[in-house]
XYZ file of C-alpha atoms in Angstrom:
787
model
C 0.000 0.000 0.000
C 1.252 3.497 -0.861
C 2.580 5.076 2.370
C 2.222 8.583 0.927
C -1.467 7.975 0.221
C -2.013 6.620 3.742
C -0.515 9.801 5.129
C -2.553 12.111 2.887
C -5.741 10.287 3.747
C -4.762 10.661 7.442
C -4.892 6.980 8.323
C -2.101 7.616 10.842
C -4.355 10.036 12.764
C -7.184 7.499 12.869
C -4.795 4.800 14.134
C -3.524 7.219 16.785
C -7.107 7.799 17.964
C -7.642 4.036 18.059
C -4.368 3.506 19.991
C -5.670 5.753 22.779
C -8.114 2.960 23.662
C -5.334 0.368 24.045
C -4.284 -0.727 27.542
C -0.770 -2.018 26.834
C 2.150 0.092 25.708
C 3.184 -2.572 23.210
C -0.293 -2.478 21.670
C -0.099 1.271 21.148
C 3.191 0.857 19.269
C 1.685 -1.886 17.089
C -1.390 0.188 16.195
C 0.591 3.337 15.421
C 2.692 1.426 12.874
C -0.088 -0.855 11.611
C -0.302 -1.335 7.841
C -3.485 -1.989 5.826
C -3.665 -5.302 3.966
C -4.510 -5.794 0.300
C -5.474 -9.450 0.881
C -9.266 -9.817 0.979
C -9.153 -12.903 3.257
C -6.882 -11.123 5.746
C -9.115 -8.031 5.784
C -12.231 -10.109 6.413
C -10.476 -11.943 9.241
C -9.399 -8.654 10.831
C -12.935 -7.270 10.693
C -14.279 -10.546 12.084
C -11.817 -10.289 14.995
C -13.007 -6.734 15.691
C -16.619 -7.946 15.596
C -15.789 -10.720 18.068
C -14.042 -8.218 20.351
C -17.159 -6.025 20.230
C -19.337 -8.965 21.326
C -16.953 -9.878 24.144
C -16.808 -6.317 25.487
C -20.367 -5.114 25.017
C -22.447 -8.298 25.003
C -20.632 -10.531 27.487
C -19.128 -7.701 29.557
C -15.557 -9.012 29.324
C -12.960 -6.698 30.865
C -10.021 -5.271 28.954
C -6.616 -6.948 29.031
C -4.940 -6.454 32.433
C -2.020 -4.035 32.262
C 1.610 -5.224 32.294
C 4.923 -3.879 31.021
C 6.942 -5.828 28.467
C 9.015 -8.519 30.220
C 10.853 -9.986 27.222
C 14.272 -8.838 28.474
C 13.579 -10.114 31.993
C 12.483 -13.627 30.988
C 15.446 -13.905 28.585
C 17.803 -13.028 31.464
C 16.067 -15.572 33.690
C 16.461 -18.196 30.970
C 20.214 -17.502 30.938
C 20.429 -18.098 34.695
C 20.193 -14.600 36.102
C 18.406 -14.105 39.399
C 15.558 -11.627 39.073
C 14.824 -9.165 41.846
C 11.541 -9.058 43.741
C 10.288 -6.171 41.576
C 11.235 -7.939 38.352
C 9.496 -11.136 39.417
C 6.351 -9.128 40.273
C 6.532 -7.583 36.804
C 6.638 -11.045 35.193
C 3.772 -12.054 37.439
C 1.616 -9.253 36.029
C 1.972 -10.845 32.574
C 1.218 -14.299 34.009
C -1.885 -12.950 35.763
C -3.043 -10.983 32.706
C -2.794 -14.133 30.567
C -4.863 -16.132 33.059
C -7.588 -13.470 33.327
C -7.749 -13.036 29.549
C -8.163 -16.778 29.078
C -10.840 -17.197 31.752
C -12.840 -14.158 30.594
C -12.860 -15.036 26.889
C -13.830 -18.667 27.416
C -17.127 -17.704 29.089
C -18.567 -16.625 25.723
C -20.339 -18.896 23.264
C -17.637 -20.605 21.202
C -19.539 -20.244 17.914
C -19.660 -16.451 18.334
C -15.901 -15.953 18.817
C -14.110 -18.738 16.884
C -11.092 -16.627 15.851
C -10.485 -15.117 19.287
C -10.974 -18.514 20.901
C -8.347 -20.042 18.625
C -5.952 -17.281 19.649
C -6.694 -17.476 23.372
C -6.254 -21.261 23.423
C -2.588 -20.703 22.547
C -2.020 -18.660 25.671
C 0.024 -20.018 28.593
C -0.242 -19.207 32.280
C 1.112 -20.841 35.443
C -1.340 -20.366 38.315
C 0.987 -22.057 40.819
C 3.843 -19.720 39.907
C 1.470 -16.748 40.089
C 0.332 -17.728 43.592
C 3.909 -18.401 44.767
C 5.165 -15.008 43.609
C 2.093 -13.238 44.999
C 2.438 -14.826 48.438
C 6.229 -14.897 48.768
C 6.976 -11.352 47.526
C 5.354 -8.475 49.388
C 7.049 -5.520 47.653
C 9.615 -4.614 45.029
C 12.395 -5.115 47.600
C 11.159 -7.566 50.203
C 10.140 -11.180 50.593
C 7.427 -12.279 52.968
C 8.523 -13.864 56.282
C 6.525 -16.902 55.178
C 8.320 -17.333 51.846
C 9.906 -20.466 53.337
C 10.030 -22.213 56.705
C 13.747 -21.545 56.996
C 13.364 -17.830 56.247
C 10.626 -17.610 58.859
C 12.890 -19.307 61.416
C 15.851 -17.047 60.625
C 13.806 -13.854 60.795
C 12.201 -14.992 64.043
C 15.653 -15.442 65.538
C 16.784 -12.068 64.204
C 13.783 -10.348 65.795
C 14.418 -12.119 69.093
C 18.124 -11.281 69.041
C 17.399 -7.647 68.173
C 15.131 -7.453 71.195
C 17.805 -8.981 73.441
C 20.500 -6.588 72.215
C 18.250 -3.574 72.677
C 17.326 -4.766 76.158
C 21.018 -5.103 77.062
C 21.829 -1.673 75.699
C 18.830 -0.093 77.413
C 20.256 -1.288 80.723
C 23.469 0.470 79.839
C 21.604 3.614 78.889
C 19.720 3.758 82.172
C 22.630 2.804 84.460
C 25.540 4.729 85.895
C 27.170 4.923 82.460
C 24.344 7.065 81.099
C 26.349 10.177 81.965
C 28.961 9.171 79.382
C 26.473 9.185 76.480
C 25.816 11.975 74.055
C 22.064 11.095 73.988
C 19.888 8.379 75.351
C 19.492 6.276 72.148
C 20.710 3.134 70.386
C 21.860 3.303 66.773
C 23.415 1.036 64.136
C 26.791 1.309 62.444
C 28.115 -1.303 59.987
C 25.063 -3.486 60.738
C 25.966 -3.586 64.443
C 24.199 -2.007 67.405
C 26.212 0.821 69.022
C 25.742 3.623 71.536
C 26.794 7.302 71.130
C 29.543 8.146 73.644
C 30.996 11.588 74.300
C 34.550 11.914 73.035
C 35.981 12.766 76.499
C 34.491 9.583 77.983
C 35.377 7.097 75.261
C 37.930 5.447 77.520
C 35.261 4.906 80.143
C 33.239 2.579 77.892
C 34.898 -0.706 77.018
C 34.119 -1.843 73.536
C 34.819 -1.530 69.833
C 34.723 1.919 68.158
C 32.862 1.734 64.842
C 32.480 5.370 63.821
C 32.858 9.006 64.869
C 30.655 12.011 64.190
C 31.801 14.703 61.774
C 32.430 17.108 64.632
C 34.445 14.517 66.557
C 32.300 15.099 69.641
C 30.693 11.633 69.528
C 32.137 8.142 69.176
C 29.872 5.199 68.262
C 31.057 2.293 70.451
C 29.867 -1.294 70.505
C 30.037 -2.344 74.178
C 31.968 -5.580 74.700
C 29.086 -7.309 76.466
C 26.953 -7.117 73.238
C 29.838 -7.992 70.947
C 28.955 -11.664 70.729
C 25.289 -10.903 70.301
C 26.096 -8.582 67.394
C 28.314 -11.269 65.855
C 25.457 -13.727 66.097
C 23.113 -11.148 64.499
C 25.535 -10.655 61.585
C 25.637 -14.399 61.044
C 21.825 -14.569 61.015
C 21.643 -11.689 58.515
C 24.020 -13.606 56.221
C 21.809 -16.688 56.543
C 18.749 -14.556 55.726
C 20.414 -13.091 52.640
C 21.388 -16.539 51.389
C 17.867 -17.871 51.929
C 16.334 -14.886 50.099
C 18.792 -15.441 47.256
C 17.848 -19.109 47.114
C 14.089 -18.331 46.950
C 14.554 -15.685 44.251
C 16.779 -18.022 42.247
C 14.165 -20.783 42.462
C 11.391 -18.468 41.242
C 13.639 -17.025 38.519
C 14.514 -20.472 37.197
C 10.808 -21.312 36.936
C 10.278 -18.102 34.983
C 13.252 -18.832 32.727
C 11.984 -22.334 32.012
C 8.869 -20.788 30.420
C 10.683 -17.918 28.689
C 9.403 -18.665 25.176
C 5.834 -19.145 26.408
C 5.824 -15.814 28.217
C 7.223 -14.052 25.142
C 4.478 -15.659 23.023
C 1.906 -14.552 25.645
C 3.004 -10.960 25.224
C 2.346 -11.026 21.491
C -1.013 -12.769 21.906
C -2.154 -10.254 24.528
C -0.893 -7.356 22.392
C -2.974 -8.759 19.531
C -6.118 -9.227 21.648
C -5.710 -5.770 23.170
C -5.397 -4.247 19.684
C -8.778 -5.671 18.629
C -10.329 -4.593 21.936
C -9.026 -1.090 21.133
C -10.628 -1.289 17.662
C -13.939 -2.291 19.249
C -13.773 0.597 21.741
C -12.960 3.011 18.915
C -15.926 1.689 16.898
C -18.211 2.216 19.891
C -16.900 5.755 20.472
C -17.311 6.793 16.816
C -20.608 4.869 16.366
C -19.022 2.857 13.568
C -20.380 -0.281 11.894
C -18.844 -3.386 10.377
C -18.659 -2.829 6.591
C -19.108 -5.515 3.956
C -15.844 -5.915 2.031
C -15.281 -7.188 -1.490
C -12.479 -7.570 -3.989
C -14.468 -6.277 -6.954
C -13.883 -2.573 -6.426
C -17.501 -1.928 -5.377
C -18.004 0.930 -2.891
C -21.350 1.907 -1.407
C -20.998 4.136 1.639
C -24.321 4.951 3.313
C -24.410 8.073 5.474
C -20.667 8.104 5.994
C -19.038 10.539 8.438
C -15.354 11.454 8.294
C -14.016 10.198 11.675
C -11.653 13.159 12.185
C -14.384 15.790 11.914
C -16.491 16.629 14.962
C -19.486 14.283 14.886
C -21.738 17.120 16.102
C -21.145 19.235 12.976
C -20.397 16.658 10.256
C -23.186 15.993 7.762
C -23.409 12.322 6.632
C -22.705 11.697 2.931
C -23.640 8.675 0.789
C -21.569 7.698 -2.261
C -21.503 4.678 -4.587
C -19.169 3.554 -7.394
C -17.728 0.424 -8.960
C -20.982 -1.174 -10.097
C -22.580 0.668 -13.038
C -19.596 2.989 -13.424
C -15.962 2.917 -12.292
C -15.402 6.652 -11.889
C -17.304 9.568 -10.414
C -16.648 13.058 -11.737
C -17.603 15.111 -8.694
C -18.377 18.785 -9.227
C -20.197 21.538 -7.407
C -19.605 24.598 -5.301
C -16.460 25.205 -3.304
C -16.838 24.448 0.431
C -19.488 21.913 -0.608
C -17.634 18.896 0.765
C -16.031 17.435 -2.382
C -12.548 17.023 -0.896
C -13.881 15.644 2.403
C -15.943 13.086 0.471
C -12.911 12.163 -1.613
C -10.808 11.596 1.510
C -13.587 9.732 3.283
C -13.896 7.120 0.507
C -10.174 6.369 0.490
C -9.885 6.465 4.287
C -12.796 4.046 4.767
C -11.129 1.514 2.459
C -7.874 1.840 4.429
C -9.661 1.598 7.793
C -11.408 -1.621 6.747
C -8.062 -2.979 5.508
C -6.722 -2.409 9.047
C -9.678 -4.188 10.667
C -11.376 -0.953 11.756
C -15.121 -0.405 11.518
C -16.233 2.672 9.569
C -18.513 5.484 10.819
C -21.348 4.808 8.385
C -24.769 3.172 8.349
C -25.234 -0.605 8.398
C -24.787 -2.533 5.133
C -22.182 -0.126 3.762
C -19.719 -1.693 1.285
C -16.018 -0.986 0.804
C -13.480 -2.670 -1.453
C -9.981 -4.016 -0.878
C -7.455 -2.549 -3.336
C -3.842 -3.428 -4.068
C -2.978 0.267 -4.301
C -4.692 3.523 -3.370
C -3.322 6.547 -5.213
C -4.302 10.080 -4.372
C -3.441 13.618 -5.318
C -4.946 15.931 -2.740
C -4.354 19.533 -1.841
C -1.293 21.667 -2.431
C 1.867 19.558 -2.274
C 4.267 22.395 -3.148
C 7.827 21.577 -2.023
C 10.295 24.391 -1.304
C 13.170 21.953 -0.802
C 12.663 20.395 -4.238
C 11.794 23.747 -5.880
C 8.473 22.396 -7.096
C 5.511 24.666 -7.819
C 1.944 23.699 -7.025
C 1.362 22.494 -10.566
C 4.700 20.678 -10.702
C 3.923 18.797 -7.498
C 0.547 17.741 -8.960
C 2.238 16.566 -12.158
C 4.720 14.507 -10.138
C 1.824 12.807 -8.336
C -0.035 12.235 -11.617
C 3.043 10.622 -13.196
C 3.253 8.237 -10.238
C -0.462 7.443 -10.560
C -0.643 6.797 -14.319
C 2.542 4.694 -14.264
C 1.490 2.505 -11.335
C -2.279 2.199 -11.708
C -3.887 -1.214 -12.328
C -7.428 -2.551 -12.432
C -7.103 -3.274 -8.677
C -6.314 0.346 -7.799
C -8.344 3.183 -6.323
C -7.504 6.659 -7.644
C -8.550 9.862 -5.861
C -7.668 13.175 -7.544
C -8.728 16.576 -6.281
C -9.026 19.338 -8.919
C -7.447 17.411 -11.810
C -5.609 19.781 -14.170
C -5.718 22.706 -11.763
C -2.888 25.154 -11.107
C -2.104 26.009 -14.744
C -3.635 27.544 -17.887
C -7.339 26.540 -17.874
C -7.398 25.440 -21.535
C -4.306 23.292 -21.141
C -5.510 22.065 -17.732
C -8.847 20.941 -19.214
C -7.158 19.078 -22.042
C -4.728 17.400 -19.659
C -7.543 16.464 -17.291
C -9.530 14.792 -20.071
C -6.513 12.869 -21.365
C -5.609 11.552 -17.894
C -9.242 10.629 -17.217
C -9.401 8.646 -20.475
C -6.192 6.810 -19.525
C -7.530 5.926 -16.076
C -10.811 4.682 -17.555
C -8.925 2.431 -19.968
C -6.922 0.890 -17.092
C -10.104 -0.409 -15.418
C -9.331 1.146 -12.042
C -11.905 2.773 -9.755
C -11.844 6.321 -8.491
C -13.242 9.784 -7.890
C -12.114 13.012 -9.568
C -13.255 16.469 -8.490
C -13.346 19.296 -11.021
C -14.770 22.683 -11.966
C -13.960 22.260 -15.686
C -17.094 22.443 -17.853
C -15.562 20.439 -20.787
C -14.727 17.610 -18.401
C -18.334 17.573 -17.165
C -19.501 17.387 -20.794
C -17.050 14.556 -21.454
C -18.492 12.549 -18.546
C -21.899 12.606 -20.264
C -20.631 10.758 -23.342
C -17.812 8.546 -21.970
C -18.362 4.979 -20.772
C -17.474 4.025 -17.196
C -17.677 7.514 -15.698
C -20.660 9.320 -14.218
C -21.252 12.936 -13.319
C -22.069 13.664 -9.708
C -22.741 16.913 -7.893
C -22.505 18.185 -4.344
C -25.860 19.834 -3.734
C -26.022 23.594 -3.213
C -29.064 25.601 -2.106
C -29.151 28.604 -4.423
C -31.766 30.293 -2.227
C -29.688 30.294 0.965
C -26.339 30.048 -0.881
C -25.293 27.199 1.435
C -24.002 23.722 0.581
C -26.289 20.772 1.412
C -23.466 18.195 1.710
C -25.214 15.476 -0.278
C -24.281 13.818 -3.565
C -26.577 13.425 -6.550
C -25.487 10.974 -9.236
C -26.036 11.711 -12.925
C -25.989 15.494 -12.831
C -22.944 17.790 -12.784
C -22.886 20.579 -10.253
C -22.515 24.258 -10.889
C -19.468 25.870 -9.344
C -21.546 28.774 -7.983
C -18.371 30.815 -7.640
C -20.223 34.115 -8.130
C -22.929 33.168 -5.630
C -20.335 32.240 -3.029
C -18.401 35.487 -3.635
C -21.637 37.413 -3.268
C -22.430 35.642 0.003
C -18.963 36.446 1.316
C -19.364 40.143 0.478
C -17.476 40.784 -2.787
C -18.419 44.062 -4.475
C -21.470 43.643 -6.760
C -19.886 45.744 -9.529
C -16.937 43.405 -9.725
C -19.277 40.441 -9.888
C -21.339 42.028 -12.681
C -18.186 42.614 -14.737
C -17.092 39.032 -14.096
C -20.393 37.720 -15.462
C -19.919 39.777 -18.655
C -16.470 38.307 -19.135
C -17.811 34.727 -19.159
C -17.896 33.057 -22.558
C -21.353 32.632 -24.020
C -21.058 28.826 -24.028
C -19.731 28.630 -20.474
C -22.429 31.004 -19.241
C -25.175 29.017 -20.951
C -23.909 25.669 -19.661
C -23.596 26.915 -16.073
C -27.086 28.444 -16.212
C -28.577 25.207 -17.558
C -26.809 23.172 -14.893
C -27.900 25.563 -12.155
C -31.547 25.578 -13.284
C -31.544 21.807 -13.610
C -30.049 21.507 -10.147
C -32.619 23.899 -8.661
C -35.445 21.949 -10.327
C -34.092 18.664 -9.041
C -33.710 20.015 -5.503
C -37.319 21.288 -5.645
C -38.557 17.952 -7.021
C -36.701 16.114 -4.270
C -38.246 18.327 -1.608
C -41.748 17.723 -3.058
C -41.081 13.989 -3.178
C -39.867 14.068 0.422
C -43.008 15.962 1.475
C -45.232 13.458 -0.354
C -43.400 10.601 1.291
C -43.900 12.243 4.675
C -47.650 12.639 4.011
C -47.864 9.038 2.823
C -46.218 7.849 6.023
C -48.579 9.966 8.123
C -51.609 8.567 6.265
C -50.280 5.051 6.655
C -49.830 5.651 10.372
C -53.382 6.977 10.730
C -54.821 3.956 8.885
C -52.852 1.651 11.177
C -54.163 3.525 14.225
C -57.729 3.227 12.906
C -57.262 -0.525 12.388
C -55.946 -0.844 15.937
C -58.932 1.063 17.327
C -61.339 -1.086 15.300
C -59.747 -4.258 16.622
C -59.837 -2.857 20.143
C -63.567 -2.071 19.792
C -64.202 -5.610 18.562
C -62.395 -7.050 21.561
C -64.286 -4.776 23.964
C -67.632 -5.765 22.389
C -66.815 -9.454 22.688
C -65.740 -8.894 26.264
C -69.022 -7.100 27.098
C -71.090 -9.900 25.528
C -69.127 -12.516 27.457
C -69.564 -10.601 30.723
C -73.306 -10.203 30.070
C -73.681 -13.956 29.519
C -71.702 -14.736 32.655
C -73.790 -12.249 34.677
C -77.032 -13.797 33.392
C -75.870 -17.272 34.380
C -74.872 -16.015 37.824
C -78.251 -14.343 38.438
C -80.151 -17.448 37.344
C -78.016 -19.667 39.569
C -78.513 -17.284 42.490
C -82.305 -17.216 42.059
C -82.451 -20.996 41.689
C -80.393 -21.544 44.833
C -82.606 -19.087 46.744
C -85.798 -20.818 45.609
C -84.421 -24.272 46.423
C -83.487 -23.070 49.906
C -87.049 -21.785 50.523
C -88.571 -25.003 49.173
C -86.326 -26.984 51.478
C -87.582 -25.044 54.487
C -91.203 -25.689 53.434
C -90.485 -29.403 53.078
C -88.991 -29.449 56.581
C -92.177 -27.845 57.990
C -94.523 -30.417 56.387
C -92.258 -33.331 57.217
C -93.194 -32.943 60.908
C -95.649 -35.386 62.396
C -97.737 -32.535 63.801
C -98.116 -29.251 61.916
C -99.209 -26.266 63.995
C -100.890 -23.120 62.814
C -97.666 -21.157 63.303
C -95.972 -23.617 60.918
C -98.658 -22.993 58.327
C -98.143 -19.226 58.667
C -94.397 -19.660 58.241
C -94.935 -21.920 55.190
C -97.260 -19.341 53.674
C -94.618 -16.642 54.247
C -92.012 -18.820 52.533
C -94.392 -19.382 49.621
C -94.763 -15.609 49.204
C -90.972 -15.248 49.173
C -90.776 -17.849 46.357
C -93.270 -15.768 44.391
C -91.137 -12.698 45.057
C -88.059 -14.489 43.684
C -90.022 -15.568 40.612
C -91.281 -12.012 40.145
C -87.707 -10.643 40.329
C -86.620 -13.260 37.762
C -89.406 -12.204 35.389
C -88.432 -8.571 35.910
C -84.777 -9.287 35.094
C -85.729 -11.289 31.995
C -88.323 -8.796 30.824
C -85.787 -6.213 29.670
C -86.837 -4.320 26.535
C -84.858 -4.971 23.383
C -81.559 -3.050 23.263
C -81.696 -2.276 19.492
C -84.598 -1.252 17.221
C -84.449 -1.449 13.438
C -83.638 1.971 11.947
C -86.097 3.658 9.613
C -85.248 6.441 7.115
C -88.329 8.452 8.192
C -87.819 8.259 11.963
C -83.983 8.310 12.087
C -82.708 11.697 13.314
C -79.339 13.490 13.466
C -77.736 12.894 16.846
C -79.373 9.478 17.293
C -77.283 6.765 18.885
C -77.052 3.796 16.508
C -75.325 0.446 16.136
C -73.499 -0.109 12.793
C -73.954 -3.787 11.952
C -71.294 -3.790 9.243
C -68.570 -2.508 11.602
C -70.126 -4.031 14.734
C -69.695 -0.841 16.753
C -71.749 2.057 18.190
C -71.870 5.509 16.694
C -73.783 8.800 16.359
C -75.646 10.010 13.259
C -74.088 13.282 12.012
C -75.902 13.644 8.648
C -78.761 12.042 6.675
C -79.585 11.616 3.016
C -83.229 10.477 2.881
C -83.231 10.335 -0.934
C -80.352 7.901 -1.063
C -81.357 6.097 2.106
C -77.894 6.739 3.567
C -76.508 8.192 6.780
C -73.091 9.418 7.904
C -72.172 7.991 11.326
C -69.312 9.106 13.626
C -67.708 5.981 15.145
C -65.073 7.184 17.585
C -62.856 9.487 15.482
C -63.880 7.929 12.131
C -66.835 8.998 9.963
C -68.545 6.169 8.066
C -71.198 6.444 5.338
C -73.592 3.481 5.273
C -77.123 2.413 4.344
C -79.935 3.123 6.821
C -80.872 -0.545 6.577
C -77.476 -1.396 8.116
C -78.245 0.620 11.274
C -79.992 -0.280 14.514
C -81.251 2.507 16.793
C -80.170 2.032 20.404
C -83.246 1.777 22.685
C -82.671 4.094 25.685
C -85.296 2.265 27.759
C -83.141 -0.838 27.721
C -80.370 0.981 29.524
C -82.656 2.304 32.300
C -83.778 -1.162 33.408
C -80.302 -2.531 34.140
C -79.495 -0.582 37.340
C -82.964 -1.444 38.786
C -82.282 -5.144 38.270
C -78.938 -4.839 40.013
C -80.513 -3.147 43.049
C -83.145 -5.858 43.397
C -80.521 -8.558 43.054
C -78.633 -7.210 46.066
C -81.620 -7.510 48.453
C -80.726 -9.938 51.298
C -82.674 -13.145 51.757
C -80.774 -14.554 54.741
C -81.633 -14.407 58.486
C -80.977 -10.974 60.130
C -77.698 -10.718 62.098
C -77.834 -8.768 65.375
C -74.137 -8.569 66.290
C -70.732 -8.172 64.663
C -67.409 -9.454 66.131
C -64.340 -7.538 64.873
C -61.817 -8.678 67.502
C -58.459 -9.460 65.839
C -59.100 -7.296 62.757
C -57.107 -4.197 61.789
C -58.817 -0.797 61.973
C -59.309 -0.680 58.171
C -60.752 -4.201 58.064
C -63.036 -3.557 61.076
C -64.465 -0.331 59.593
C -65.198 -2.075 56.288
C -67.020 -4.884 58.122
C -68.912 -2.273 60.192
C -70.205 -0.508 57.055
C -71.499 -3.761 55.548
C -73.047 -4.767 58.872
C -74.975 -1.475 59.324
C -76.199 -1.553 55.683
C -77.551 -5.091 56.162
C -79.163 -4.180 59.505
C -80.954 -1.206 57.877
C -82.151 -3.459 55.030
C -83.446 -5.988 57.596
C -85.331 -3.184 59.447
C -83.442 -3.786 62.709
C -83.642 -1.181 65.455
C -80.580 -2.015 67.557
C -77.388 -4.033 66.918
C -74.118 -4.446 68.750
C -70.446 -4.565 67.761
C -67.954 -6.652 69.798
C -64.531 -5.038 69.557
C -62.877 -5.973 72.847
C -60.944 -3.728 75.245
C -57.314 -4.063 73.976
C -55.497 -0.776 73.373
C -58.741 1.043 72.656
C -57.736 1.810 69.057
C -60.604 -0.242 67.527
C -63.159 1.234 69.972
C -62.091 4.797 69.181
C -62.100 4.226 65.413
C -65.578 2.652 65.512
C -66.947 5.486 67.702
C -65.485 8.080 65.322
C -67.147 6.390 62.332
C -70.563 6.001 64.105
C -70.547 9.665 65.145
C -71.016 10.796 61.521
C -72.853 7.788 60.044
C -76.115 8.709 58.250
C -77.980 5.553 59.408
C -76.981 5.747 63.118
C -79.341 7.464 65.575
C -77.163 6.917 68.674
C -74.584 4.537 70.169
C -73.304 3.608 73.632
C -70.800 1.322 75.339
C -72.078 -1.744 77.201
C -72.807 -1.606 80.927
C -71.993 -4.166 83.609
C -73.188 -7.560 82.426
C -73.289 -6.476 78.744
C -69.544 -6.504 78.053
C -68.785 -2.983 79.347
C -66.175 -1.126 77.205
C -65.567 -4.157 74.979
C -69.005 -3.780 73.294
C -70.747 -0.900 71.498
C -74.560 -0.844 71.080
C -75.935 0.990 68.019
C -79.480 2.374 67.541
C -80.422 2.723 63.880
C -82.642 5.389 62.343
């Protein structure tokens, strides 16, 4: 791939942005120097790896690779027999731990979703035993744990004990008669031996070995002779400790060295995994998608956004080439986005070749090319004494000499920077050569002859960056098949150039150029207007479609409600019939019990007669409930009025008549929010009398038929439950024509009694109430007189 093109298309900046998401320093270096591939299979594998990384991070919640510094030099030294320090072993352990965590986290995902990453992670090596040994035996970069070995623990225990003994001995010296010889009351260490600070004039008074003297000469550091042997023993223990530490570090280092090659391979695997995690994070940050790649030179970018432009101001652009035509001749106003579009197409192909998702809509296509050539911007070189035009020519020579059918060519302002007539001729000749090579590409231009050439040539298509002539602002969208006007005068006018200068400039235009630009501009304005009308029609069509869908939903909802009402009515009818039947059977049973006695008294006959009357009452209520008037009456064109409530049989729903046509025998009915025109014969007038009967039936149905209850026990209930029971009890007592009832609430805390008294005080059916007296239950009972 052409390095110069990668730099001009700013792939290095995109890779730098991606590298910021990497955890490991080695990964950042890899990404910054990463090269796009021209092998289609490799590119597809890279994109698949990025897709798998995205699933691991954002679907399975896998954590990033654990951080570690490169340990290649350390493990190579360990392999050669060097003893690594505590800090170096901890550094190796970070790699060992990172490998283990990476393996365990990746393997939790479904294998069929991450086959490539799983193949890579299965190559990883980690030693959990070594990790645990280093973690437990080394406590810091410079120190081993006391429990690193039994021998080290024993040695350090002895050292601590001996230190305590020496300090105890010296403290006796410090507090005794010799204290007056000391410079200060403290114990210090010189040459790894405990000493005491003695004043220079008294050094002969303290028997021992002089180890040091202060800079002023006023103090001598003397090791008293009675701790000499103890210090010797301490030195010996320190040597033993050092040897044991060396032995432990050597053992751990040899285990690291034995797996040198595996740890080096782990580094590369983790760098690789981290690089694809970084790609996935970058895709998430830039809202990028996985493009479809091909080797046929087909590009179809849908709503692409240049990743280096602020996503809050960039306008998405769609562009297609490589199917019906190999080249796009892109024209239009300056500042319209031609160069950005040119760069975006090339950059997206390079990003995909590096395994990076592209910031575009789903189902976008990019191609894999062997070479991407580009000539963008002003490449003037002072060092090489090249002018702007000369630098362009140098780039064009490189392009035409190296281009193949597997190349992508991107040229900005072909033929610019020189005499317009010669530039136009050169531009056409180079375009013809590129078309004959079979390569794909985009060329931007303002040359009218080149736009005319694109109309007649095979394999190239005119395209324009849209420009709103009314607001004089670019629209940042591409239209295929129509060249764009340069709108140079309009842009100058918008930016404030003197109108007189502009008028003169228009006069200086050739007649042909002026005519062509005017035709193009009018055609572009007409197309923009037609597109806006089409967009408005599409919007109206969608709104109408949405309203029809809402109407269908409401119709279905009405059908369901109607069916539900019919089902409830049937269930209610069955319940009423069953209730009446049970009531009648109960009364008949009581009559049978009366006449089953051997002797029937007159009082029994009276009771039986009363029960017989109740059976008649039940039968009368049943006839009343069944004698409801018809709900619907057949509509008639003469009697039907505006505002009448009707039932539309065709739609099976209720409605209101809003207009009538007696001549045609039709009516317009408002059903919810929809007006329907239908035949009068399809309507049923809703009978209002039918609706008035229903509440009367319900009231009759609620009349009690059971034996009156004179008392209510609410002990054990909560206040809310007791008050609810009290309401039902009073209602039933009033219905049964009772004069006095009682409520048993108990003494307790008095909460129930107070709540009941409060409710009775304002009850509409209560005349008075009192607590019970001695023999009646006292304060645990309330008697109620009803109105």
